[in-house]
GROMACS .gro file of C-alpha atoms in nm:
model
  446
    1MET     CA    1  -1.573  -2.843   0.289
    2THR     CA    2  -1.779  -3.058   0.537
    3SER     CA    3  -2.002  -2.914   0.752
    4THR     CA    4  -1.913  -2.896   1.138
    5TYR     CA    5  -2.254  -2.757   1.160
    6ARG     CA    6  -2.528  -2.944   1.356
    7SER     CA    7  -2.892  -2.868   1.264
    8THR     CA    8  -2.959  -2.714   1.582
    9ASN     CA    9  -2.752  -2.633   1.903
   10THR     CA   10  -2.922  -2.733   2.250
   11GLN     CA   11  -2.873  -2.538   2.581
   12GLY     CA   12  -2.980  -2.766   2.900
   13SER     CA   13  -3.092  -2.550   3.174
   14VAL     CA   14  -3.298  -2.845   3.453
   15PRO     CA   15  -3.177  -3.189   3.506
   16GLY     CA   16  -3.354  -3.488   3.369
   17GLN     CA   17  -3.562  -3.246   3.129
   18PRO     CA   18  -3.529  -3.241   2.735
   19ARG     CA   19  -3.239  -2.985   2.617
   20ARG     CA   20  -3.383  -2.671   2.482
   21ARG     CA   21  -3.312  -2.639   2.122
   22LEU     CA   22  -3.112  -2.300   1.963
   23PRO     CA   23  -3.171  -2.238   1.636
   24ILE     CA   24  -2.881  -2.199   1.431
   25PRO     CA   25  -2.805  -1.868   1.259
   26THR     CA   26  -2.768  -1.766   0.882
   27VAL     CA   27  -2.524  -1.599   0.746
   28ALA     CA   28  -2.785  -1.330   0.665
   29ASP     CA   29  -2.882  -1.336   1.054
   30ILE     CA   30  -2.533  -1.286   1.107
   31VAL     CA   31  -2.513  -0.989   0.890
   32ARG     CA   32  -2.826  -0.825   1.072
   33ALA     CA   33  -2.700  -0.831   1.369
   34VAL     CA   34  -2.363  -0.671   1.309
   35THR     CA   35  -2.499  -0.399   1.089
   36SER     CA   36  -2.749  -0.086   1.103
   37GLY     CA   37  -2.979   0.084   0.871
   38GLU     CA   38  -3.032  -0.012   0.498
   39ILE     CA   39  -2.840  -0.241   0.342
   40ARG     CA   40  -2.769  -0.142  -0.014
   41VAL     CA   41  -2.557  -0.455  -0.121
   42ARG     CA   42  -2.663  -0.825  -0.179
   43ILE     CA   43  -2.500  -1.065   0.048
   44THR     CA   44  -2.555  -1.452  -0.027
   45ALA     CA   45  -2.381  -1.719   0.145
   46TYR     CA   46  -2.354  -2.112   0.111
   47ASP     CA   47  -2.609  -2.179   0.350
   48GLY     CA   48  -2.870  -2.043   0.113
   49SER     CA   49  -2.977  -1.719   0.318
   50ALA     CA   50  -2.914  -1.384   0.151
   51ILE     CA   51  -3.005  -1.040   0.264
   52GLY     CA   52  -2.977  -0.686   0.050
   53PRO     CA   53  -3.165  -0.606  -0.265
   54GLU     CA   54  -3.132  -0.899  -0.551
   55ASP     CA   55  -3.104  -0.620  -0.773
   56ALA     CA   56  -2.797  -0.473  -0.674
   57THR     CA   57  -2.528  -0.473  -0.919
   58VAL     CA   58  -2.243  -0.616  -0.725
   59GLY     CA   59  -2.245  -0.854  -0.395
   60LEU     CA   60  -2.088  -1.054  -0.163
   61HIS     CA   61  -2.081  -1.425  -0.173
   62VAL     CA   62  -1.944  -1.617   0.143
   63ALA     CA   63  -1.851  -1.958  -0.032
   64SER     CA   64  -1.816  -2.180   0.264
   65GLU     CA   65  -1.788  -2.220   0.648
   66ARG     CA   66  -1.431  -2.149   0.663
   67GLY     CA   67  -1.491  -1.793   0.524
   68LEU     CA   68  -1.749  -1.736   0.795
   69SER     CA   69  -1.476  -1.833   1.048
   70TYR     CA   70  -1.195  -1.588   0.885
   71VAL     CA   71  -1.470  -1.320   0.881
   72LEU     CA   72  -1.554  -1.373   1.265
   73THR     CA   73  -1.245  -1.454   1.402
   74ALA     CA   74  -1.062  -1.121   1.277
   75PRO     CA   75  -1.348  -0.882   1.199
   76GLY     CA   76  -1.219  -0.582   1.033
   77ASP     CA   77  -1.082  -0.550   0.691
   78LEU     CA   78  -0.810  -0.866   0.808
   79GLY     CA   79  -1.100  -1.113   0.807
   80MET     CA   80  -1.275  -1.031   0.499
   81ALA     CA   81  -0.947  -1.014   0.324
   82ARG     CA   82  -0.829  -1.380   0.450
   83ALA     CA   83  -1.156  -1.515   0.313
   84TYR     CA   84  -1.119  -1.295   0.003
   85VAL     CA   85  -0.778  -1.422  -0.111
   86THR     CA   86  -0.841  -1.773  -0.052
   87GLY     CA   87  -1.168  -1.779  -0.226
   88ASP     CA   88  -1.398  -1.841   0.068
   89LEU     CA   89  -1.557  -1.490  -0.012
   90GLU     CA   90  -1.630  -1.405  -0.365
   91VAL     CA   91  -1.672  -1.034  -0.489
   92ARG     CA   92  -1.955  -1.016  -0.765
   93GLY     CA   93  -2.009  -0.795  -1.057
   94VAL     CA   94  -1.647  -0.677  -1.075
   95HIS     CA   95  -1.295  -0.854  -1.219
   96PRO     CA   96  -1.104  -0.959  -0.933
   97GLY     CA   97  -0.827  -0.751  -1.091
   98ASP     CA   98  -1.009  -0.415  -0.995
   99PRO     CA   99  -1.265  -0.442  -0.737
  100HIS     CA  100  -1.333  -0.057  -0.680
  101GLU     CA  101  -1.650  -0.036  -0.761
  102ALA     CA  102  -1.733  -0.297  -0.509
  103LEU     CA  103  -1.526  -0.169  -0.253
  104ARG     CA  104  -1.710   0.217  -0.332
  105GLN     CA  105  -2.042   0.021  -0.304
  106LEU     CA  106  -1.969  -0.183   0.006
  107ALA     CA  107  -1.821   0.166   0.184
  108ASP     CA  108  -2.123   0.351   0.113
  109GLY     CA  109  -2.400   0.032   0.163
  110LEU     CA  110  -2.307  -0.120   0.455
  111ARG     CA  111  -2.278   0.010   0.808
  112LEU     CA  112  -2.116  -0.207   1.082
  113ARG     CA  113  -2.193  -0.151   1.413
  114LEU     CA  114  -2.087  -0.384   1.731
  115PRO     CA  115  -2.357  -0.601   1.831
  116SER     CA  116  -2.456  -0.621   2.192
  117ALA     CA  117  -2.324  -0.898   2.424
  118ALA     CA  118  -2.630  -1.074   2.455
  119GLU     CA  119  -2.698  -1.079   2.047
  120ALA     CA  120  -2.320  -1.174   2.018
  121LEU     CA  121  -2.353  -1.455   2.277
  122ARG     CA  122  -2.676  -1.585   2.098
  123LEU     CA  123  -2.536  -1.612   1.799
  124VAL     CA  124  -2.200  -1.775   1.907
  125ARG     CA  125  -2.410  -2.040   2.112
  126GLY     CA  126  -2.610  -2.080   1.795
  127LEU     CA  127  -2.341  -2.148   1.571
  128GLY     CA  128  -2.114  -2.315   1.812
  129TRP     CA  129  -1.779  -2.216   1.947
  130GLU     CA  130  -1.564  -2.402   1.707
  131ARG     CA  131  -1.661  -2.123   1.496
  132LEU     CA  132  -1.432  -1.902   1.683
  133ARG     CA  133  -1.133  -2.126   1.631
  134PRO     CA  134  -0.897  -1.912   1.361
  135PRO     CA  135  -0.840  -2.110   1.020
  136PRO     CA  136  -0.478  -2.089   0.882
  137PRO     CA  137  -0.408  -1.752   0.733
  138PRO     CA  138  -0.365  -1.755   0.375
  139PRO     CA  139   0.050  -1.794   0.278
  140GLN     CA  140   0.038  -1.421   0.152
  141GLU     CA  141  -0.023  -1.325   0.523
  142ALA     CA  142   0.304  -1.152   0.657
  143THR     CA  143   0.368  -1.273   1.026
  144PRO     CA  144   0.198  -1.072   1.288
  145ALA     CA  145   0.421  -0.766   1.428
  146TRP     CA  146   0.483  -0.917   1.749
  147ARG     CA  147   0.652  -1.221   1.574
  148ARG     CA  148   0.828  -0.977   1.347
  149ALA     CA  149   0.994  -0.843   1.655
  150LEU     CA  150   1.143  -1.155   1.733
  151ALA     CA  151   1.360  -1.046   1.424
  152GLY     CA  152   1.453  -0.721   1.524
  153LEU     CA  153   1.328  -0.381   1.650
  154ARG     CA  154   1.076  -0.265   1.422
  155HIS     CA  155   1.302  -0.045   1.102
  156ALA     CA  156   1.589  -0.229   1.237
  157ARG     CA  157   1.829  -0.316   0.950
  158GLY     CA  158   1.720  -0.695   0.909
  159ARG     CA  159   1.357  -0.643   0.943
  160ASP     CA  160   1.357  -0.319   0.699
  161ALA     CA  161   1.491  -0.591   0.447
  162GLU     CA  162   1.240  -0.860   0.515
  163ALA     CA  163   0.957  -0.566   0.478
  164ILE     CA  164   1.096  -0.503   0.162
  165HIS     CA  165   1.150  -0.842   0.035
  166HIS     CA  166   0.796  -0.936   0.136
  167HIS     CA  167   0.621  -0.644  -0.076
  168TYR     CA  168   0.874  -0.604  -0.344
  169ASP     CA  169   1.022  -0.927  -0.423
  170VAL     CA  170   0.685  -1.084  -0.587
  171SER     CA  171   0.807  -1.115  -0.936
  172ASN     CA  172   0.956  -0.906  -1.176
  173ARG     CA  173   0.793  -1.004  -1.446
  174PHE     CA  174   0.450  -0.940  -1.254
  175TYR     CA  175   0.533  -0.590  -1.178
  176GLU     CA  176   0.606  -0.536  -1.561
  177LEU     CA  177   0.241  -0.630  -1.640
  178VAL     CA  178   0.102  -0.421  -1.375
  179LEU     CA  179   0.348  -0.120  -1.394
  180GLY     CA  180   0.381  -0.096  -1.788
  181PRO     CA  181   0.720  -0.028  -1.955
  182SER     CA  182   0.817   0.279  -1.714
  183MET     CA  183   0.851  -0.025  -1.429
  184THR     CA  184   0.785   0.320  -1.165
  185TYR     CA  185   0.587   0.193  -0.859
  186THR     CA  186   0.506   0.540  -0.758
  187CYS     CA  187   0.260   0.846  -0.787
  188ALA     CA  188   0.226   0.957  -1.193
  189VAL     CA  189   0.135   1.338  -1.266
  190PHE     CA  190  -0.108   1.360  -1.477
  191ARG     CA  191  -0.176   1.718  -1.712
  192SER     CA  192  -0.475   1.580  -1.806
  193GLU     CA  193  -0.675   1.274  -1.759
  194SER     CA  194  -0.615   1.181  -2.103
  195ASP     CA  195  -0.262   1.141  -2.021
  196THR     CA  196  -0.131   0.764  -2.064
  197LEU     CA  197   0.026   0.592  -1.741
  198GLU     CA  198   0.348   0.591  -1.936
  199GLN     CA  199   0.345   0.980  -2.003
  200ALA     CA  200   0.213   1.066  -1.666
  201GLN     CA  201   0.523   0.877  -1.520
  202ALA     CA  202   0.773   1.057  -1.743
  203ASN     CA  203   0.540   1.397  -1.622
  204LYS     CA  204   0.659   1.300  -1.290
  205TYR     CA  205   1.021   1.224  -1.344
  206ASP     CA  206   1.047   1.554  -1.561
  207LEU     CA  207   0.893   1.780  -1.234
  208VAL     CA  208   1.118   1.566  -1.010
  209ALA     CA  209   1.433   1.656  -1.193
  210GLY     CA  210   1.283   2.044  -1.274
  211LYS     CA  211   1.239   2.089  -0.882
  212LEU     CA  212   1.595   1.949  -0.820
  213ALA     CA  213   1.704   2.168  -1.143
  214LEU     CA  214   1.949   1.887  -1.255
  215LYS     CA  215   2.188   1.985  -1.502
  216PRO     CA  216   2.433   1.791  -1.692
  217GLY     CA  217   2.735   1.654  -1.471
  218GLN     CA  218   2.556   1.706  -1.188
  219ARG     CA  219   2.561   1.408  -0.937
  220LEU     CA  220   2.209   1.268  -0.786
  221LEU     CA  221   2.135   1.002  -0.518
  222ASP     CA  222   1.819   0.854  -0.572
  223VAL     CA  223   1.676   0.660  -0.233
  224GLY     CA  224   1.484   0.349  -0.242
  225CYS     CA  225   1.525   0.427  -0.610
  226GLY     CA  226   1.313   0.092  -0.712
  227TRP     CA  227   1.325  -0.014  -1.078
  228GLY     CA  228   1.571   0.251  -1.136
  229GLY     CA  229   1.334   0.487  -1.325
  230MET     CA  230   1.448   0.829  -1.178
  231VAL     CA  231   1.792   0.740  -1.220
  232ARG     CA  232   1.769   0.616  -1.582
  233HIS     CA  233   1.555   0.937  -1.668
  234ALA     CA  234   1.796   1.180  -1.468
  235ALA     CA  235   2.060   1.024  -1.671
  236ARG     CA  236   1.908   1.012  -2.015
  237GLU     CA  237   1.707   1.302  -2.040
  238TYR     CA  238   1.926   1.555  -1.815
  239GLY     CA  239   2.344   1.426  -1.851
  240VAL     CA  240   2.334   1.349  -1.484
  241ARG     CA  241   2.559   1.130  -1.308
  242ALA     CA  242   2.271   0.945  -1.101
  243LEU     CA  243   2.320   0.688  -0.830
  244GLY     CA  244   2.059   0.478  -0.719
  245VAL     CA  245   2.000   0.262  -0.359
  246THR     CA  246   1.724  -0.027  -0.276
  247LEU     CA  247   1.700  -0.288  -0.026
  248SER     CA  248   1.571  -0.506  -0.332
  249ARG     CA  249   1.770  -0.742  -0.468
  250GLN     CA  250   1.578  -0.816  -0.750
  251GLN     CA  251   1.482  -0.439  -0.813
  252ALA     CA  252   1.860  -0.355  -0.824
  253GLU     CA  253   1.931  -0.698  -1.092
  254TRP     CA  254   1.673  -0.516  -1.285
  255ALA     CA  255   1.724  -0.186  -1.295
  256GLN     CA  256   2.160  -0.255  -1.358
  257ALA     CA  257   2.013  -0.479  -1.633
  258ALA     CA  258   1.793  -0.197  -1.777
  259ILE     CA  259   2.068   0.063  -1.765
  260GLU     CA  260   2.319  -0.154  -1.974
  261ARG     CA  261   2.055  -0.228  -2.196
  262GLU     CA  262   2.008   0.187  -2.257
  263GLY     CA  263   2.365   0.214  -2.311
  264LEU     CA  264   2.370   0.471  -1.975
  265GLY     CA  265   2.592   0.244  -1.787
  266HIS     CA  266   2.831   0.532  -1.799
  267LEU     CA  267   2.612   0.804  -1.605
  268ALA     CA  268   2.386   0.612  -1.404
  269GLU     CA  269   2.430   0.288  -1.137
  270VAL     CA  270   2.141   0.083  -0.908
  271ARG     CA  271   2.320  -0.076  -0.598
  272HIS     CA  272   2.172  -0.329  -0.389
  273LEU     CA  273   2.213  -0.143  -0.045
  274ASP     CA  274   2.042   0.020   0.243
  275TYR     CA  275   2.012   0.394   0.219
  276ARG     CA  276   2.192   0.459   0.552
  277ASP     CA  277   2.501   0.287   0.340
  278ALA     CA  278   2.491   0.501   0.043
  279PRO     CA  279   2.807   0.704  -0.028
  280LEU     CA  280   2.900   1.038   0.198
  281GLU     CA  281   2.975   1.171  -0.155
  282GLN     CA  282   2.865   1.544  -0.157
  283PHE     CA  283   2.569   1.515  -0.386
  284ASP     CA  284   2.396   1.836  -0.578
  285ALA     CA  285   2.041   1.688  -0.510
  286VAL     CA  286   1.909   1.349  -0.341
  287SER     CA  287   1.539   1.245  -0.459
  288SER     CA  288   1.312   1.021  -0.251
  289ILE     CA  289   1.026   0.888  -0.408
  290GLY     CA  290   0.821   0.628  -0.222
  291LEU     CA  291   1.087   0.532   0.053
  292THR     CA  292   0.914   0.781   0.347
  293GLU     CA  293   0.676   0.528   0.407
  294HIS     CA  294   0.896   0.230   0.488
  295ILE     CA  295   1.097   0.434   0.761
  296GLY     CA  296   0.891   0.488   1.028
  297VAL     CA  297   0.787   0.831   1.202
  298LYS     CA  298   1.022   0.812   1.496
  299ASN     CA  299   1.314   0.764   1.251
  300TYR     CA  300   1.226   1.045   1.039
  301PRO     CA  301   1.530   1.280   1.222
  302ARG     CA  302   1.767   0.995   1.138
  303TYR     CA  303   1.640   0.952   0.813
  304LEU     CA  304   1.646   1.327   0.722
  305ALA     CA  305   1.989   1.372   0.910
  306THR     CA  306   2.138   1.059   0.687
  307LEU     CA  307   2.006   1.279   0.345
  308ARG     CA  308   2.131   1.586   0.481
  309ASP     CA  309   2.496   1.468   0.511
  310ARG     CA  310   2.477   1.363   0.125
  311LEU     CA  311   2.434   1.700   0.020
  312LYS     CA  312   2.649   1.985  -0.103
  313PRO     CA  313   2.569   2.296   0.090
  314GLY     CA  314   2.289   2.448  -0.107
  315GLY     CA  315   2.214   2.104  -0.249
  316ARG     CA  316   1.828   2.008  -0.301
  317LEU     CA  317   1.586   1.750  -0.159
  318LEU     CA  318   1.293   1.636  -0.324
  319ASN     CA  319   1.085   1.392  -0.072
  320HIS     CA  320   0.782   1.236  -0.260
  321CYS     CA  321   0.528   1.013  -0.039
  322ILE     CA  322   0.200   0.927   0.116
  323THR     CA  323   0.087   1.087   0.419
  324ARG     CA  324  -0.225   1.081   0.648
  325SER     CA  325  -0.480   1.374   0.572
  326ASP     CA  326  -0.479   1.485   0.899
  327ASN     CA  327  -0.303   1.440   1.272
  328ARG     CA  328  -0.560   1.251   1.477
  329THR     CA  329  -0.539   0.902   1.257
  330SER     CA  330  -0.230   0.651   1.377
  331HIS     CA  331   0.056   0.629   1.198
  332LYS     CA  332  -0.004   0.283   1.191
  333PRO     CA  333  -0.161   0.095   0.918
  334GLY     CA  334  -0.473  -0.138   0.866
  335ALA     CA  335  -0.415  -0.461   0.927
  336PHE     CA  336  -0.480  -0.590   0.586
  337ILE     CA  337  -0.222  -0.335   0.445
  338ASP     CA  338   0.046  -0.434   0.746
  339ARG     CA  339  -0.034  -0.807   0.700
  340TYR     CA  340  -0.065  -0.844   0.323
  341VAL     CA  341   0.115  -0.519   0.159
  342PHE     CA  342   0.352  -0.325   0.361
  343PRO     CA  343   0.475  -0.488   0.677
  344ASP     CA  344   0.588  -0.223   0.915
  345GLY     CA  345   0.494   0.096   0.690
  346GLU     CA  346   0.336   0.408   0.833
  347LEU     CA  347   0.265   0.718   0.762
  348ALA     CA  348   0.254   1.055   0.901
  349SER     CA  349   0.044   1.374   0.819
  350PRO     CA  350   0.215   1.646   0.577
  351GLY     CA  351   0.226   1.866   0.861
  352ARG     CA  352   0.441   1.606   1.088
  353LEU     CA  353   0.648   1.528   0.793
  354VAL     CA  354   0.728   1.931   0.718
  355GLY     CA  355   0.877   1.993   1.035
  356ALA     CA  356   1.059   1.696   1.071
  357VAL     CA  357   1.224   1.832   0.752
  358HIS     CA  358   1.238   2.156   0.924
  359ASP     CA  359   1.375   2.031   1.236
  360ALA     CA  360   1.679   1.835   1.040
  361ALA     CA  361   1.812   2.180   0.932
  362PHE     CA  362   1.698   2.196   0.578
  363GLU     CA  363   1.471   2.484   0.465
  364VAL     CA  364   1.187   2.400   0.285
  365GLN     CA  365   1.094   2.602  -0.026
  366HIS     CA  366   0.770   2.429  -0.188
  367GLU     CA  367   0.525   2.162  -0.130
  368GLU     CA  368   0.266   1.988  -0.315
  369ASN     CA  369  -0.028   1.764  -0.276
  370LEU     CA  370  -0.083   1.505  -0.556
  371ARG     CA  371  -0.323   1.321  -0.405
  372LEU     CA  372  -0.569   1.274  -0.734
  373HIS     CA  373  -0.281   1.187  -0.915
  374TYR     CA  374  -0.251   0.867  -0.740
  375ALA     CA  375  -0.626   0.800  -0.754
  376LEU     CA  376  -0.566   0.832  -1.159
  377THR     CA  377  -0.261   0.602  -1.083
  378LEU     CA  378  -0.392   0.343  -0.925
  379ALA     CA  379  -0.666   0.330  -1.155
  380GLY     CA  380  -0.412   0.233  -1.441
  381TRP     CA  381  -0.226   0.015  -1.267
  382ASN     CA  382  -0.542  -0.182  -1.184
  383ARG     CA  383  -0.622  -0.161  -1.569
  384ASN     CA  384  -0.328  -0.355  -1.612
  385LEU     CA  385  -0.386  -0.617  -1.382
  386VAL     CA  386  -0.728  -0.645  -1.553
  387GLU     CA  387  -0.571  -0.669  -1.918
  388HIS     CA  388  -0.292  -0.962  -1.827
  389TRP     CA  389  -0.502  -1.100  -1.556
  390ASP     CA  390  -0.427  -1.464  -1.704
  391GLU     CA  391  -0.037  -1.409  -1.713
  392CYS     CA  392  -0.034  -1.261  -1.370
  393VAL     CA  393  -0.212  -1.536  -1.198
  394ALA     CA  394   0.027  -1.784  -1.374
  395GLU     CA  395   0.340  -1.555  -1.267
  396VAL     CA  396   0.232  -1.519  -0.899
  397GLY     CA  397  -0.053  -1.717  -0.832
  398LEU     CA  398  -0.426  -1.656  -0.781
  399GLY     CA  399  -0.416  -1.539  -0.424
  400THR     CA  400  -0.168  -1.303  -0.452
  401ALA     CA  401  -0.301  -1.185  -0.768
  402ARG     CA  402  -0.603  -1.089  -0.565
  403VAL     CA  403  -0.428  -0.914  -0.266
  404TRP     CA  404  -0.320  -0.669  -0.540
  405GLY     CA  405  -0.635  -0.596  -0.709
  406LEU     CA  406  -0.787  -0.556  -0.393
  407TYR     CA  407  -0.509  -0.358  -0.237
  408MET     CA  408  -0.492  -0.096  -0.544
  409ALA     CA  409  -0.868  -0.035  -0.591
  410GLY     CA  410  -0.862   0.010  -0.134
  411SER     CA  411  -0.609   0.262  -0.209
  412ARG     CA  412  -0.740   0.448  -0.515
  413LEU     CA  413  -1.092   0.463  -0.320
  414ALA     CA  414  -0.895   0.588  -0.018
  415PHE     CA  415  -0.687   0.871  -0.205
  416GLU     CA  416  -1.037   0.995  -0.399
  417ARG     CA  417  -1.190   0.985  -0.019
  418ASN     CA  418  -0.901   1.223   0.118
  419GLU     CA  419  -0.824   0.967   0.368
  420ILE     CA  420  -0.445   0.946   0.236
  421GLN     CA  421  -0.267   1.221   0.022
  422LEU     CA  422   0.048   1.240  -0.158
  423HIS     CA  423   0.292   1.535  -0.106
  424GLN     CA  424   0.601   1.621  -0.247
  425ILE     CA  425   0.846   1.801  -0.032
  426LEU     CA  426   1.134   2.062  -0.214
  427ALA     CA  427   1.401   2.141   0.009
  428THR     CA  428   1.734   2.311   0.041
  429LYS     CA  429   2.044   2.243   0.232
  430THR     CA  430   2.085   2.606   0.333
  431THR     CA  431   2.424   2.733   0.454
  432ARG     CA  432   2.444   2.906   0.845
  433ASP     CA  433   2.468   3.251   0.662
  434GLY     CA  434   2.158   3.183   0.491
  435VAL     CA  435   2.248   3.100   0.137
  436SER     CA  436   2.030   2.825  -0.066
  437SER     CA  437   2.135   2.850  -0.418
  438TYR     CA  438   1.732   2.890  -0.437
  439PRO     CA  439   1.603   3.158  -0.677
  440LEU     CA  440   1.348   3.467  -0.602
  441ARG     CA  441   1.075   3.253  -0.787
  442PRO     CA  442   1.039   2.835  -0.911
  443ASP     CA  443   1.302   2.778  -1.163
  444TRP     CA  444   1.084   2.479  -1.264
  445THR     CA  445   0.748   2.457  -1.389
  446ALA     CA  446   0.419   2.267  -1.307
   0.00000   0.00000   0.00000
């Protein structure tokens, strides 16, 4: 990229006298201004400057002026993500399919701070105000929330459909490579860390089926069913008549084809359908595995009432979703997750969710946290992305592959550090006279 920097910046103060020349700050100067304490990672830049220990095992390289502008015009994770996705910010010492170790070291070795107003003004004057002109964002970035609002209110049907399309309609082949044969894009359950990803996903489906007490001939509704993993497992292993619904047309087409390949068409079906339009038949059980994150916290009452209305008296609901680890953190995601991963996604604390389940006239029977299981699941997906990196890049492009490596590795770190959790809540549609059909002790095993 052609440089727009001048060798120096000048600033006049007295008419008729030579303009005072300001030194142009280097990238290393900028890093010093916005960090505190010891920098334990290596940061280098296109201008030849560097900061941090030379023997660091991982590091960042600001490869261009555009990369610097991305970081300066969107401080925090959004600007760094933009620069990384375009290749203007390189992460060295790790594979782009799994930058987990780099993210861990950056989290521990780089303390950010806000520079003083005088420091910020001096840096900007030295760099030139043109550096604060935002470059166009990468094509992988969703529109900002204020522009999404033009297409409808948050979590209106059309806007929800577009958000699901952004994340899930990337490429079925890409998902096959990353998720593995189960095509399951939710937290697995590991009996031990030696379990394969496929074993752990089967464990998860068995755990859900056990909690729901599924038996041959029963009816199961799986909302937000993805590629139909739970639907096919319930039909194949438990003889259940299962219906799955998803807002992703690509998922529905893949899932229905898989059902036919496995000879399960007499028991299982997946429809391209909003969960709010699922049939009002009385189901014996409802599973929601990874849908609640897309609902919106203020919509929990309507969402849970919709599921309750589809259950028989005494029927069971299993809600499986990512949560915050406390009630203080905002429900809204960070800028990177909102713009590149889950537009309009929201997370609440497990307590908020349990309260909403109670308020919807369910009786909560059991709850458990599978936080560390999701960290192991994400590590498995990152390994698959690394193993199939070239084919993934050929399928979706380098920028999108980088987004996925970054997003999964960052999420893994957040689960490991208890910033987010994964909770399963089991509830029954208990009758007004107190009949729940739930036994004195759980009739399922972990």
